[in-house]
Amino acid sequence: SPARIGVTGLAVMGRNLARNFARHGYRVAVHNRTQARTTALLEEFGHEGEFVAAGTTEEFVAALERPRLIVIMVKAGAPTDAVIDELVPLLDEGDVVADGGNAHFLDTRRREAALRERGLHFVGSGISGGEQGALEGPSIMPGGTPEAYRVLGPLLEDIAAKVDGKPCCTHVGPDGAGHFVKMVHNGIEYADMQLIAEAYDLLRHGAGLQPDAIAEVFRTWNAGRLESYLIEITAEVLARTDAATGKPFVDVVLDQAEQKGTGRWTVQSALELGVPVSGIAEAVFARSLSGSVPLRQAGRGLPGPTETWLDSAAADRFADDVEQALYASKMVAYAQGFNQIQAGSAEYSWQIDPGEMATIWRGGCIIRARFLDRIRAAYEADRERPTLLTDAHFREALGSAQSAWRRVVSVAAQLGVPAPGFATALAYYDGLRAERLPAALVQGQRDFFGAHTYRRVDRDGTFHTRWEVEGRPEEQR
Ligand code: 6PG
């Protein structure tokens, strides 16, 4: 009998997604460019459900029930286009092609438009949760037409993670909306990881704790409001001893963070949209700095502070301060990311419901956290809120974190421990709070050197000052 759904691209994510469908009782057609992977999947996991192995794209398409549901799980970019080009001539009107990779949302918009022309549905779908998520329940962010979601959505909801009985999958919006939201998810993931890494660095190089002790601190935090997948795995990474050397694992890893592009895309898009996502940007730049070998070699001997450790009394109190600073900075980073989702949604007329995004991120994905339920509640109370930070819960938490947050940023500066994530979050926060910003002076400078004009606080209109003439009133343009 025909298969209910097909998965092409059987690297670890595709393979586990296919197994997830099969474990939920769907008959799954599986295909991979090189057949060895398909054979291996059936040999190892064939007993988990009903698989139909397809050797060629033609066999794959022929194995599917109509309308056909196909999930592409190959590398983003040219490989995805190549698979689409091979599939399209073999498909019929109403068939649904989903891309579960980390595609750029503009590529997804292009592909969706091209397939729509041919009467096909294209669903650009973010899938988060890594290997384990794909197998046991990821968070899924599908974008495309409502008709496409009507046929494909129920299967995706079935295999997605569940929180309070709700699937971590919803129809995000048209065309590129799903991949846009996945991109911002990854940007937030970068920011969160950077903040956690800074917390570790401060505890280690400010308070003088060893990795196993810091692992214990993270375990404690994970029992409280910071409870999240990323904090949990951080404790595990820090507690690990390298088998070959007996040293802490974290000390034998080269300190150059890599990146595949989604964080950079988030910042590029934010620059286009004019949304300040400084937390995500600092996280991307921190990875770039870590990998800039000649720059770091050149910088190693530069002068630093004379005082480089906290005294022992201060060190004892420090972990609590860092917890507060981490929670506050995390709020800022997430608030910024959600603002980007709202801005992207407005720019592309996607009608994305930010609260729904927080809802489907509560489980399955890399940034899953207790905290996201707070964000869901904040948007439920006011969907159009300009920033999450004014929500009653966040406002109160920011209030009580104030002194600790500021102490941590100053300790970092005093001891010379780089904490760009904490510092930028605090600067953003103070920027939002400010009655007046020095942007007024920037406007004056612009008008002085380029007659770029300015607006006034006391009158409508656009003004230019004739700077060479003393005391002359401004001229309206
Ligand atoms: C997820 C992750 C995943 C991504 C990595 C890698 O949501 O499951 O975001 O999609 O592959 O996090 O990102 P970098 O290699 O750029 O760190």
Tab-separated table of C-alpha atoms and ligand atoms in Angstrom:
chain	number	residue	atom	x	y	z
A	1	SER	CA	0.000	0.000	0.000
A	2	PRO	CA	1.167	3.587	-0.571
A	3	ALA	CA	3.082	5.541	2.057
A	4	ARG	CA	1.373	8.368	3.945
A	5	ILE	CA	4.436	10.631	3.923
A	6	GLY	CA	7.946	10.651	2.466
A	7	VAL	CA	11.262	11.877	3.814
A	8	THR	CA	14.174	12.541	1.471
A	9	GLY	CA	17.619	13.235	2.916
A	10	LEU	CA	18.504	10.697	5.563
A	11	ALA	CA	21.358	12.291	7.463
A	12	VAL	CA	20.815	12.236	11.205
A	13	MET	CA	17.941	14.773	11.303
A	14	GLY	CA	16.081	13.268	8.335
A	15	ARG	CA	16.566	9.729	9.561
A	16	ASN	CA	15.261	10.513	13.023
A	17	LEU	CA	12.307	12.454	11.647
A	18	ALA	CA	11.385	9.480	9.417
A	19	ARG	CA	11.629	7.179	12.435
A	20	ASN	CA	9.453	9.572	14.445
A	21	PHE	CA	6.715	9.407	11.746
A	22	ALA	CA	7.005	5.606	11.615
A	23	ARG	CA	6.821	5.313	15.413
A	24	HIS	CA	3.571	7.279	15.236
A	25	GLY	CA	2.087	4.678	12.929
A	26	TYR	CA	2.585	6.396	9.580
A	27	ARG	CA	3.856	4.403	6.632
A	28	VAL	CA	6.952	6.383	5.569
A	29	ALA	CA	8.701	6.373	2.208
A	30	VAL	CA	12.407	7.047	2.682
A	31	HIS	CA	14.923	8.188	0.119
A	32	ASN	CA	18.503	9.400	0.046
A	33	ARG	CA	20.776	10.436	-2.805
A	34	THR	CA	23.213	7.677	-1.938
A	35	GLN	CA	21.268	4.538	-1.219
A	36	ALA	CA	23.559	3.193	1.503
A	37	ARG	CA	21.868	5.474	4.051
A	38	THR	CA	18.408	4.191	3.111
A	39	THR	CA	19.570	0.597	3.470
A	40	ALA	CA	21.220	1.360	6.799
A	41	LEU	CA	18.042	2.987	8.118
A	42	LEU	CA	15.942	-0.058	7.265
A	43	GLU	CA	18.486	-2.479	8.658
A	44	GLU	CA	18.886	-0.678	11.955
A	45	PHE	CA	15.435	0.724	12.548
A	46	GLY	CA	13.120	-1.115	10.138
A	47	HIS	CA	11.451	-2.833	13.088
A	48	GLU	CA	10.246	0.502	14.520
A	49	GLY	CA	7.455	0.936	11.972
A	50	GLU	CA	6.502	0.703	8.324
A	51	PHE	CA	9.124	2.027	5.927
A	52	VAL	CA	9.142	1.941	2.138
A	53	ALA	CA	12.697	2.201	0.824
A	54	ALA	CA	12.976	4.078	-2.474
A	55	GLY	CA	16.118	3.816	-4.586
A	56	THR	CA	15.326	6.670	-6.951
A	57	THR	CA	13.351	9.915	-6.829
A	58	GLU	CA	10.812	8.345	-9.248
A	59	GLU	CA	10.301	5.352	-6.955
A	60	PHE	CA	10.030	7.687	-3.981
A	61	VAL	CA	7.304	9.808	-5.584
A	62	ALA	CA	5.475	6.722	-6.877
A	63	ALA	CA	5.419	5.218	-3.385
A	64	LEU	CA	3.317	8.070	-1.962
A	65	GLU	CA	-0.420	8.371	-1.436
A	66	ARG	CA	-2.044	11.503	-2.963
A	67	PRO	CA	-1.934	14.338	-2.327
A	68	ARG	CA	1.703	13.547	-1.716
A	69	LEU	CA	3.378	14.802	1.460
A	70	ILE	CA	7.137	15.107	1.144
A	71	VAL	CA	9.630	16.380	3.708
A	72	ILE	CA	13.043	17.441	2.413
A	73	MET	CA	15.840	17.144	4.987
A	74	VAL	CA	18.989	18.107	3.092
A	75	LYS	CA	21.559	20.904	3.506
A	76	ALA	CA	20.218	24.440	3.130
A	77	GLY	CA	21.030	26.314	-0.089
A	78	ALA	CA	21.907	24.691	-3.418
A	79	PRO	CA	21.353	21.063	-2.267
A	80	THR	CA	17.750	21.946	-1.317
A	81	ASP	CA	17.129	23.568	-4.716
A	82	ALA	CA	18.582	20.512	-6.446
A	83	VAL	CA	16.179	18.167	-4.644
A	84	ILE	CA	13.201	20.451	-5.350
A	85	ASP	CA	14.120	20.623	-9.048
A	86	GLU	CA	14.236	16.839	-9.224
A	87	LEU	CA	10.934	16.375	-7.426
A	88	VAL	CA	8.769	19.036	-9.044
A	89	PRO	CA	8.370	17.505	-12.549
A	90	LEU	CA	7.155	14.275	-10.921
A	91	LEU	CA	4.491	15.891	-8.716
A	92	ASP	CA	0.808	16.683	-9.262
A	93	GLU	CA	-1.374	19.625	-8.336
A	94	GLY	CA	-2.104	19.780	-4.609
A	95	ASP	CA	1.007	17.873	-3.538
A	96	VAL	CA	2.847	19.320	-0.531
A	97	VAL	CA	6.609	19.718	-0.371
A	98	ALA	CA	8.030	20.704	3.006
A	99	ASP	CA	11.597	21.830	3.657
A	100	GLY	CA	12.668	20.987	7.210
A	101	GLY	CA	16.197	22.363	6.938
A	102	ASN	CA	17.570	25.670	8.212
A	103	ALA	CA	16.761	27.545	4.982
A	104	HIS	CA	17.034	31.304	4.689
A	105	PHE	CA	13.483	32.695	4.751
A	106	LEU	CA	14.057	34.644	1.540
A	107	ASP	CA	14.944	31.377	-0.240
A	108	THR	CA	11.753	29.916	1.187
A	109	ARG	CA	9.709	32.840	-0.160
A	110	ARG	CA	11.222	32.315	-3.596
A	111	ARG	CA	10.617	28.557	-3.548
A	112	GLU	CA	7.070	28.916	-2.270
A	113	ALA	CA	6.224	31.353	-5.071
A	114	ALA	CA	7.774	29.098	-7.724
A	115	LEU	CA	5.910	26.000	-6.551
A	116	ARG	CA	2.639	27.872	-6.131
A	117	GLU	CA	2.880	28.790	-9.826
A	118	ARG	CA	2.827	25.070	-10.593
A	119	GLY	CA	-0.105	24.333	-8.298
A	120	LEU	CA	2.121	22.812	-5.625
A	121	HIS	CA	2.289	23.705	-1.940
A	122	PHE	CA	5.633	24.540	-0.415
A	123	VAL	CA	5.941	24.513	3.360
A	124	GLY	CA	9.127	26.081	4.735
A	125	SER	CA	9.323	24.530	8.141
A	126	GLY	CA	11.707	25.263	10.955
A	127	ILE	CA	12.461	22.172	13.024
A	128	SER	CA	14.323	22.518	16.294
A	129	GLY	CA	15.571	20.050	18.839
A	130	GLY	CA	18.613	18.428	17.317
A	131	GLU	CA	18.929	14.675	16.807
A	132	GLN	CA	17.030	13.705	19.895
A	133	GLY	CA	14.251	16.209	19.255
A	134	ALA	CA	13.735	14.971	15.714
A	135	LEU	CA	13.259	11.467	17.051
A	136	GLU	CA	11.331	12.065	20.248
A	137	GLY	CA	9.442	15.255	19.496
A	138	PRO	CA	10.837	18.464	18.060
A	139	SER	CA	9.379	21.958	18.021
A	140	ILE	CA	8.067	22.569	14.512
A	141	MET	CA	7.531	25.958	12.843
A	142	PRO	CA	5.796	25.446	9.484
A	143	GLY	CA	5.051	28.321	7.097
A	144	GLY	CA	2.907	28.168	3.971
A	145	THR	CA	-0.718	28.279	2.881
A	146	PRO	CA	-3.520	27.330	5.285
A	147	GLU	CA	-4.547	24.599	2.775
A	148	ALA	CA	-1.079	23.055	2.973
A	149	TYR	CA	-1.201	23.175	6.757
A	150	ARG	CA	-4.605	21.506	6.746
A	151	VAL	CA	-3.131	18.380	5.108
A	152	LEU	CA	0.386	18.331	6.542
A	153	GLY	CA	-0.191	20.039	9.919
A	154	PRO	CA	-1.922	17.131	11.692
A	155	LEU	CA	1.016	14.806	10.970
A	156	LEU	CA	3.519	17.404	12.173
A	157	GLU	CA	1.497	18.071	15.325
A	158	ASP	CA	1.418	14.346	15.922
A	159	ILE	CA	5.207	13.934	15.929
A	160	ALA	CA	5.982	17.253	17.709
A	161	ALA	CA	6.827	17.614	21.398
A	162	LYS	CA	3.859	18.190	23.724
A	163	VAL	CA	3.627	20.581	26.663
A	164	ASP	CA	0.470	20.521	28.806
A	165	GLY	CA	-1.006	18.305	26.088
A	166	LYS	CA	-0.455	21.011	23.440
A	167	PRO	CA	1.736	20.164	20.445
A	168	CYS	CA	4.830	22.317	19.943
A	169	CYS	CA	3.780	22.991	16.355
A	170	THR	CA	1.479	25.571	14.831
A	171	HIS	CA	0.882	27.217	11.479
A	172	VAL	CA	3.254	30.183	11.776
A	173	GLY	CA	2.110	32.133	8.710
A	174	PRO	CA	2.514	32.337	4.920
A	175	ASP	CA	5.587	31.552	2.780
A	176	GLY	CA	8.831	32.376	4.674
A	177	ALA	CA	7.233	32.945	8.096
A	178	GLY	CA	8.206	29.541	9.507
A	179	HIS	CA	11.834	29.778	8.497
A	180	PHE	CA	11.994	33.402	9.659
A	181	VAL	CA	10.786	32.376	13.097
A	182	LYS	CA	13.244	29.458	13.175
A	183	MET	CA	16.028	31.871	12.249
A	184	VAL	CA	15.141	34.172	15.150
A	185	HIS	CA	14.879	31.105	17.410
A	186	ASN	CA	18.474	30.339	16.517
A	187	GLY	CA	19.510	33.957	17.069
A	188	ILE	CA	18.006	33.793	20.545
A	189	GLU	CA	19.761	30.442	21.015
A	190	TYR	CA	23.088	32.163	20.229
A	191	ALA	CA	22.366	34.971	22.708
A	192	ASP	CA	21.302	32.570	25.449
A	193	MET	CA	24.389	30.375	24.950
A	194	GLN	CA	26.655	33.439	25.054
A	195	LEU	CA	25.085	34.702	28.298
A	196	ILE	CA	25.474	31.282	29.888
A	197	ALA	CA	29.089	31.148	28.713
A	198	GLU	CA	29.759	34.581	30.228
A	199	ALA	CA	28.213	33.462	33.516
A	200	TYR	CA	30.586	30.488	33.523
A	201	ASP	CA	33.572	32.691	32.666
A	202	LEU	CA	32.798	35.140	35.470
A	203	LEU	CA	32.374	32.358	38.020
A	204	ARG	CA	35.606	30.804	36.884
A	205	HIS	CA	37.832	33.818	36.314
A	206	GLY	CA	36.205	36.223	38.750
A	207	ALA	CA	35.098	34.028	41.643
A	208	GLY	CA	37.762	31.379	41.041
A	209	LEU	CA	35.434	28.360	40.893
A	210	GLN	CA	36.476	25.165	39.106
A	211	PRO	CA	34.317	23.652	36.332
A	212	ASP	CA	32.834	20.899	38.520
A	213	ALA	CA	31.812	23.478	41.131
A	214	ILE	CA	30.304	25.657	38.411
A	215	ALA	CA	28.392	22.628	37.109
A	216	GLU	CA	26.876	22.382	40.577
A	217	VAL	CA	25.906	26.069	40.489
A	218	PHE	CA	24.153	25.536	37.133
A	219	ARG	CA	22.341	22.492	38.514
A	220	THR	CA	21.003	24.630	41.333
A	221	TRP	CA	19.927	27.319	38.890
A	222	ASN	CA	18.195	24.705	36.789
A	223	ALA	CA	15.909	23.931	39.718
A	224	GLY	CA	14.673	27.542	39.708
A	225	ARG	CA	13.373	30.157	37.291
A	226	LEU	CA	16.305	29.625	34.904
A	227	GLU	CA	15.234	26.008	34.317
A	228	SER	CA	15.955	25.254	30.667
A	229	TYR	CA	17.512	22.749	28.339
A	230	LEU	CA	20.563	24.965	27.746
A	231	ILE	CA	21.287	25.378	31.481
A	232	GLU	CA	20.810	21.645	31.989
A	233	ILE	CA	23.260	20.630	29.260
A	234	THR	CA	25.730	23.317	30.383
A	235	ALA	CA	25.938	21.594	33.775
A	236	GLU	CA	26.613	18.301	32.008
A	237	VAL	CA	29.312	19.747	29.755
A	238	LEU	CA	31.040	21.412	32.718
A	239	ALA	CA	30.917	18.275	34.837
A	240	ARG	CA	32.538	16.166	32.119
A	241	THR	CA	36.156	15.015	32.493
A	242	ASP	CA	38.171	14.353	29.355
A	243	ALA	CA	38.911	10.628	29.307
A	244	ALA	CA	42.254	11.029	27.521
A	245	THR	CA	43.805	13.621	29.842
A	246	GLY	CA	41.763	13.545	33.034
A	247	LYS	CA	41.299	17.322	32.694
A	248	PRO	CA	37.951	19.108	32.665
A	249	PHE	CA	36.469	18.619	29.197
A	250	VAL	CA	35.986	22.378	28.793
A	251	ASP	CA	39.755	22.885	29.183
A	252	VAL	CA	40.747	20.606	26.322
A	253	VAL	CA	38.353	22.115	23.745
A	254	LEU	CA	39.764	24.740	21.389
A	255	ASP	CA	38.113	28.033	22.381
A	256	GLN	CA	36.949	29.042	18.893
A	257	ALA	CA	33.167	28.901	18.474
A	258	GLU	CA	31.879	27.974	15.048
A	259	GLN	CA	28.634	28.920	13.375
A	260	LYS	CA	26.638	27.750	10.413
A	261	GLY	CA	24.901	31.025	9.611
A	262	THR	CA	21.475	31.307	11.228
A	263	GLY	CA	22.723	33.691	13.944
A	264	ARG	CA	24.390	35.890	11.355
A	265	TRP	CA	21.206	35.883	9.247
A	266	THR	CA	19.183	36.977	12.261
A	267	VAL	CA	21.410	39.992	12.751
A	268	GLN	CA	21.486	40.799	9.018
A	269	SER	CA	17.699	40.730	8.939
A	270	ALA	CA	17.481	42.810	12.133
A	271	LEU	CA	19.731	45.439	10.551
A	272	GLU	CA	17.402	45.573	7.534
A	273	LEU	CA	14.333	45.792	9.728
A	274	GLY	CA	15.928	48.355	12.050
A	275	VAL	CA	15.330	46.253	15.166
A	276	PRO	CA	18.003	46.482	17.867
A	277	VAL	CA	18.913	42.869	18.676
A	278	SER	CA	22.161	43.767	20.406
A	279	GLY	CA	22.205	40.566	22.494
A	280	ILE	CA	22.132	38.368	19.413
A	281	ALA	CA	24.613	40.593	17.574
A	282	GLU	CA	27.111	40.466	20.462
A	283	ALA	CA	26.763	36.687	20.558
A	284	VAL	CA	27.564	36.406	16.851
A	285	PHE	CA	30.494	38.822	17.209
A	286	ALA	CA	31.782	36.988	20.288
A	287	ARG	CA	31.957	33.817	18.190
A	288	SER	CA	33.741	35.735	15.426
A	289	LEU	CA	36.241	37.195	17.893
A	290	SER	CA	36.914	33.773	19.384
A	291	GLY	CA	37.770	32.448	15.936
A	292	SER	CA	39.938	35.423	14.895
A	293	VAL	CA	43.267	33.746	15.614
A	294	PRO	CA	45.754	36.412	14.395
A	295	LEU	CA	43.740	39.125	16.145
A	296	ARG	CA	43.776	37.237	19.418
A	297	GLN	CA	47.460	36.434	19.110
A	298	ALA	CA	48.195	40.101	18.530
A	299	GLY	CA	46.011	41.154	21.451
A	300	ARG	CA	47.233	38.696	24.072
A	301	GLY	CA	49.949	40.978	25.529
A	302	LEU	CA	47.859	44.168	25.785
A	303	PRO	CA	47.674	45.829	29.206
A	304	GLY	CA	44.809	44.898	31.547
A	305	PRO	CA	43.598	45.695	35.063
A	306	THR	CA	45.875	45.054	38.037
A	307	GLU	CA	43.072	43.598	40.113
A	308	THR	CA	41.945	40.322	38.533
A	309	TRP	CA	40.110	38.311	41.225
A	310	LEU	CA	37.265	38.944	43.632
A	311	ASP	CA	38.158	38.648	47.320
A	312	SER	CA	36.757	35.546	48.947
A	313	ALA	CA	33.832	37.242	50.699
A	314	ALA	CA	32.678	38.836	47.434
A	315	ALA	CA	33.269	35.568	45.571
A	316	ASP	CA	30.852	33.754	47.889
A	317	ARG	CA	28.038	36.161	47.106
A	318	PHE	CA	28.859	36.352	43.442
A	319	ALA	CA	26.983	33.303	42.155
A	320	ASP	CA	23.673	34.812	43.280
A	321	ASP	CA	24.499	38.076	41.575
A	322	VAL	CA	25.352	36.239	38.371
A	323	GLU	CA	22.050	34.336	38.499
A	324	GLN	CA	20.177	37.659	38.670
A	325	ALA	CA	22.264	39.205	35.902
A	326	LEU	CA	21.723	36.139	33.746
A	327	TYR	CA	17.961	36.185	34.211
A	328	ALA	CA	17.740	39.926	33.499
A	329	SER	CA	19.998	39.749	30.439
A	330	LYS	CA	18.096	36.749	29.168
A	331	MET	CA	14.836	38.680	29.412
A	332	VAL	CA	16.366	41.442	27.305
A	333	ALA	CA	17.696	39.036	24.672
A	334	TYR	CA	14.328	37.299	24.323
A	335	ALA	CA	12.453	40.611	24.294
A	336	GLN	CA	14.675	41.756	21.443
A	337	GLY	CA	14.126	38.528	19.483
A	338	PHE	CA	10.365	38.732	19.892
A	339	ASN	CA	10.457	42.325	18.668
A	340	GLN	CA	12.217	41.091	15.562
A	341	ILE	CA	9.472	38.534	14.983
A	342	GLN	CA	6.871	41.287	15.254
A	343	ALA	CA	8.839	43.537	12.884
A	344	GLY	CA	9.328	40.745	10.320
A	345	SER	CA	5.675	39.853	10.556
A	346	ALA	CA	4.681	43.466	9.864
A	347	GLU	CA	7.176	43.845	7.017
A	348	TYR	CA	6.023	40.713	5.178
A	349	SER	CA	2.344	40.783	6.300
A	350	TRP	CA	2.625	37.400	8.001
A	351	GLN	CA	0.286	38.018	10.960
A	352	ILE	CA	2.506	35.978	13.283
A	353	ASP	CA	1.128	35.588	16.792
A	354	PRO	CA	4.169	36.042	19.087
A	355	GLY	CA	2.453	34.284	21.996
A	356	GLU	CA	1.927	31.202	19.818
A	357	MET	CA	5.667	31.158	19.067
A	358	ALA	CA	6.469	31.219	22.783
A	359	THR	CA	3.925	28.419	23.215
A	360	ILE	CA	5.543	26.109	20.639
A	361	TRP	CA	9.016	26.863	22.014
A	362	ARG	CA	8.119	25.611	25.487
A	363	GLY	CA	9.087	22.095	24.469
A	364	GLY	CA	11.142	20.235	21.875
A	365	CYS	CA	13.456	23.036	20.786
A	366	ILE	CA	16.941	24.042	21.921
A	367	ILE	CA	15.725	27.145	23.792
A	368	ARG	CA	12.931	25.285	25.590
A	369	ALA	CA	12.533	26.691	29.072
A	370	ARG	CA	10.131	27.326	31.890
A	371	PHE	CA	10.617	31.014	31.121
A	372	LEU	CA	8.807	30.696	27.751
A	373	ASP	CA	5.528	30.076	29.497
A	374	ARG	CA	5.947	33.524	31.063
A	375	ILE	CA	6.413	34.987	27.601
A	376	ARG	CA	3.324	33.143	26.349
A	377	ALA	CA	1.321	34.624	29.235
A	378	ALA	CA	2.693	38.128	28.609
A	379	TYR	CA	1.557	38.071	24.974
A	380	GLU	CA	-1.738	36.492	25.907
A	381	ALA	CA	-2.383	39.513	28.110
A	382	ASP	CA	-1.350	41.976	25.386
A	383	ARG	CA	-0.449	40.744	21.932
A	384	GLU	CA	0.657	44.160	20.674
A	385	ARG	CA	2.920	45.044	23.591
A	386	PRO	CA	5.942	47.080	22.402
A	387	THR	CA	8.305	45.107	24.630
A	388	LEU	CA	8.075	42.058	26.864
A	389	LEU	CA	10.008	43.925	29.544
A	390	THR	CA	6.950	45.914	30.666
A	391	ASP	CA	4.962	42.776	31.498
A	392	ALA	CA	4.271	42.733	35.243
A	393	HIS	CA	6.332	39.592	35.920
A	394	PHE	CA	9.350	40.768	33.944
A	395	ARG	CA	9.141	44.277	35.309
A	396	GLU	CA	9.257	42.967	38.837
A	397	ALA	CA	12.128	40.574	38.115
A	398	LEU	CA	14.076	43.393	36.454
A	399	GLY	CA	13.450	45.536	39.489
A	400	SER	CA	14.831	43.026	41.945
A	401	ALA	CA	17.775	42.128	39.686
A	402	GLN	CA	18.876	45.780	39.326
A	403	SER	CA	21.773	46.029	41.769
A	404	ALA	CA	23.106	42.529	41.143
A	405	TRP	CA	22.969	43.029	37.377
A	406	ARG	CA	24.890	46.306	37.610
A	407	ARG	CA	27.402	44.808	40.055
A	408	VAL	CA	28.101	41.913	37.697
A	409	VAL	CA	28.668	44.196	34.705
A	410	SER	CA	31.020	46.407	36.738
A	411	VAL	CA	32.881	43.448	38.222
A	412	ALA	CA	33.385	42.112	34.684
A	413	ALA	CA	34.758	45.475	33.576
A	414	GLN	CA	36.944	45.846	36.659
A	415	LEU	CA	38.437	42.375	36.447
A	416	GLY	CA	38.807	42.426	32.677
A	417	VAL	CA	36.524	39.448	32.022
A	418	PRO	CA	34.742	40.049	28.707
A	419	ALA	CA	30.954	40.034	29.191
A	420	PRO	CA	29.537	41.645	26.050
A	421	GLY	CA	26.172	39.894	26.422
A	422	PHE	CA	25.532	41.116	29.980
A	423	ALA	CA	26.849	44.597	29.206
A	424	THR	CA	24.845	45.113	26.041
A	425	ALA	CA	21.660	43.849	27.668
A	426	LEU	CA	22.062	46.370	30.476
A	427	ALA	CA	22.865	49.188	28.044
A	428	TYR	CA	19.743	48.371	26.022
A	429	TYR	CA	17.677	48.325	29.184
A	430	ASP	CA	18.997	51.715	30.260
A	431	GLY	CA	18.440	52.985	26.730
A	432	LEU	CA	14.766	52.043	26.964
A	433	ARG	CA	14.475	53.676	30.379
A	434	ALA	CA	16.099	56.959	29.429
A	435	GLU	CA	14.021	60.127	29.405
A	436	ARG	CA	16.404	61.772	26.938
A	437	LEU	CA	19.025	60.061	24.769
A	438	PRO	CA	22.150	61.665	23.319
A	439	ALA	CA	20.612	60.953	19.922
A	440	ALA	CA	19.698	64.663	20.059
A	441	LEU	CA	23.402	65.477	19.888
A	442	VAL	CA	23.900	63.045	17.005
A	443	GLN	CA	21.135	64.882	15.133
A	444	GLY	CA	22.948	68.159	15.807
A	445	GLN	CA	26.205	66.739	14.455
A	446	ARG	CA	24.434	65.468	11.348
A	447	ASP	CA	22.844	68.811	10.750
A	448	PHE	CA	26.164	70.603	11.295
A	449	PHE	CA	28.274	68.667	8.834
A	450	GLY	CA	25.713	67.637	6.267
A	451	ALA	CA	22.612	69.822	6.671
A	452	HIS	CA	20.747	66.583	7.344
A	453	THR	CA	18.063	68.494	9.310
A	454	TYR	CA	16.383	67.665	12.613
A	455	ARG	CA	12.992	67.747	14.300
A	456	ARG	CA	12.278	69.774	17.444
A	457	VAL	CA	10.646	68.957	20.728
A	458	ASP	CA	8.561	72.159	20.676
A	459	ARG	CA	7.387	72.555	17.060
A	460	ASP	CA	6.340	70.348	14.168
A	461	GLY	CA	8.325	70.343	10.952
A	462	THR	CA	11.880	69.791	9.779
A	463	PHE	CA	14.634	72.250	10.649
A	464	HIS	CA	18.143	73.178	9.638
A	465	THR	CA	20.388	75.536	11.550
A	466	ARG	CA	22.730	77.861	9.664
A	467	TRP	CA	25.700	76.964	11.821
A	468	GLU	CA	28.068	79.584	10.352
A	469	VAL	CA	25.753	82.412	11.439
A	470	GLU	CA	25.769	83.218	15.164
A	471	GLY	CA	22.390	83.313	16.841
A	472	ARG	CA	20.290	83.041	13.703
A	473	PRO	CA	16.993	81.185	14.147
A	474	GLU	CA	16.558	77.845	12.459
A	475	GLU	CA	15.092	77.791	9.034
A	476	GLN	CA	12.292	75.503	8.232
A	477	ARG	CA	12.720	73.487	5.074
B	1	6PG	C1	18.017	23.646	16.592
B	1	6PG	C2	19.373	24.225	16.319
B	1	6PG	C3	19.926	23.747	15.032
B	1	6PG	C4	21.272	24.288	14.596
B	1	6PG	C5	22.323	24.465	15.591
B	1	6PG	C6	23.642	24.877	14.985
B	1	6PG	O1	17.124	24.469	16.755
B	1	6PG	O2	17.844	22.423	16.650
B	1	6PG	O3	19.285	25.604	16.240
B	1	6PG	O4	18.994	24.081	14.041
B	1	6PG	O5	21.781	23.345	13.729
B	1	6PG	O6	22.007	25.068	16.722
B	1	6PG	O7	23.859	26.209	14.905
B	1	6PG	P1	25.340	26.735	14.756
B	1	6PG	O8	26.149	25.663	14.114
B	1	6PG	O9	25.244	27.941	13.872
B	1	6PG	O10	25.791	27.021	16.133
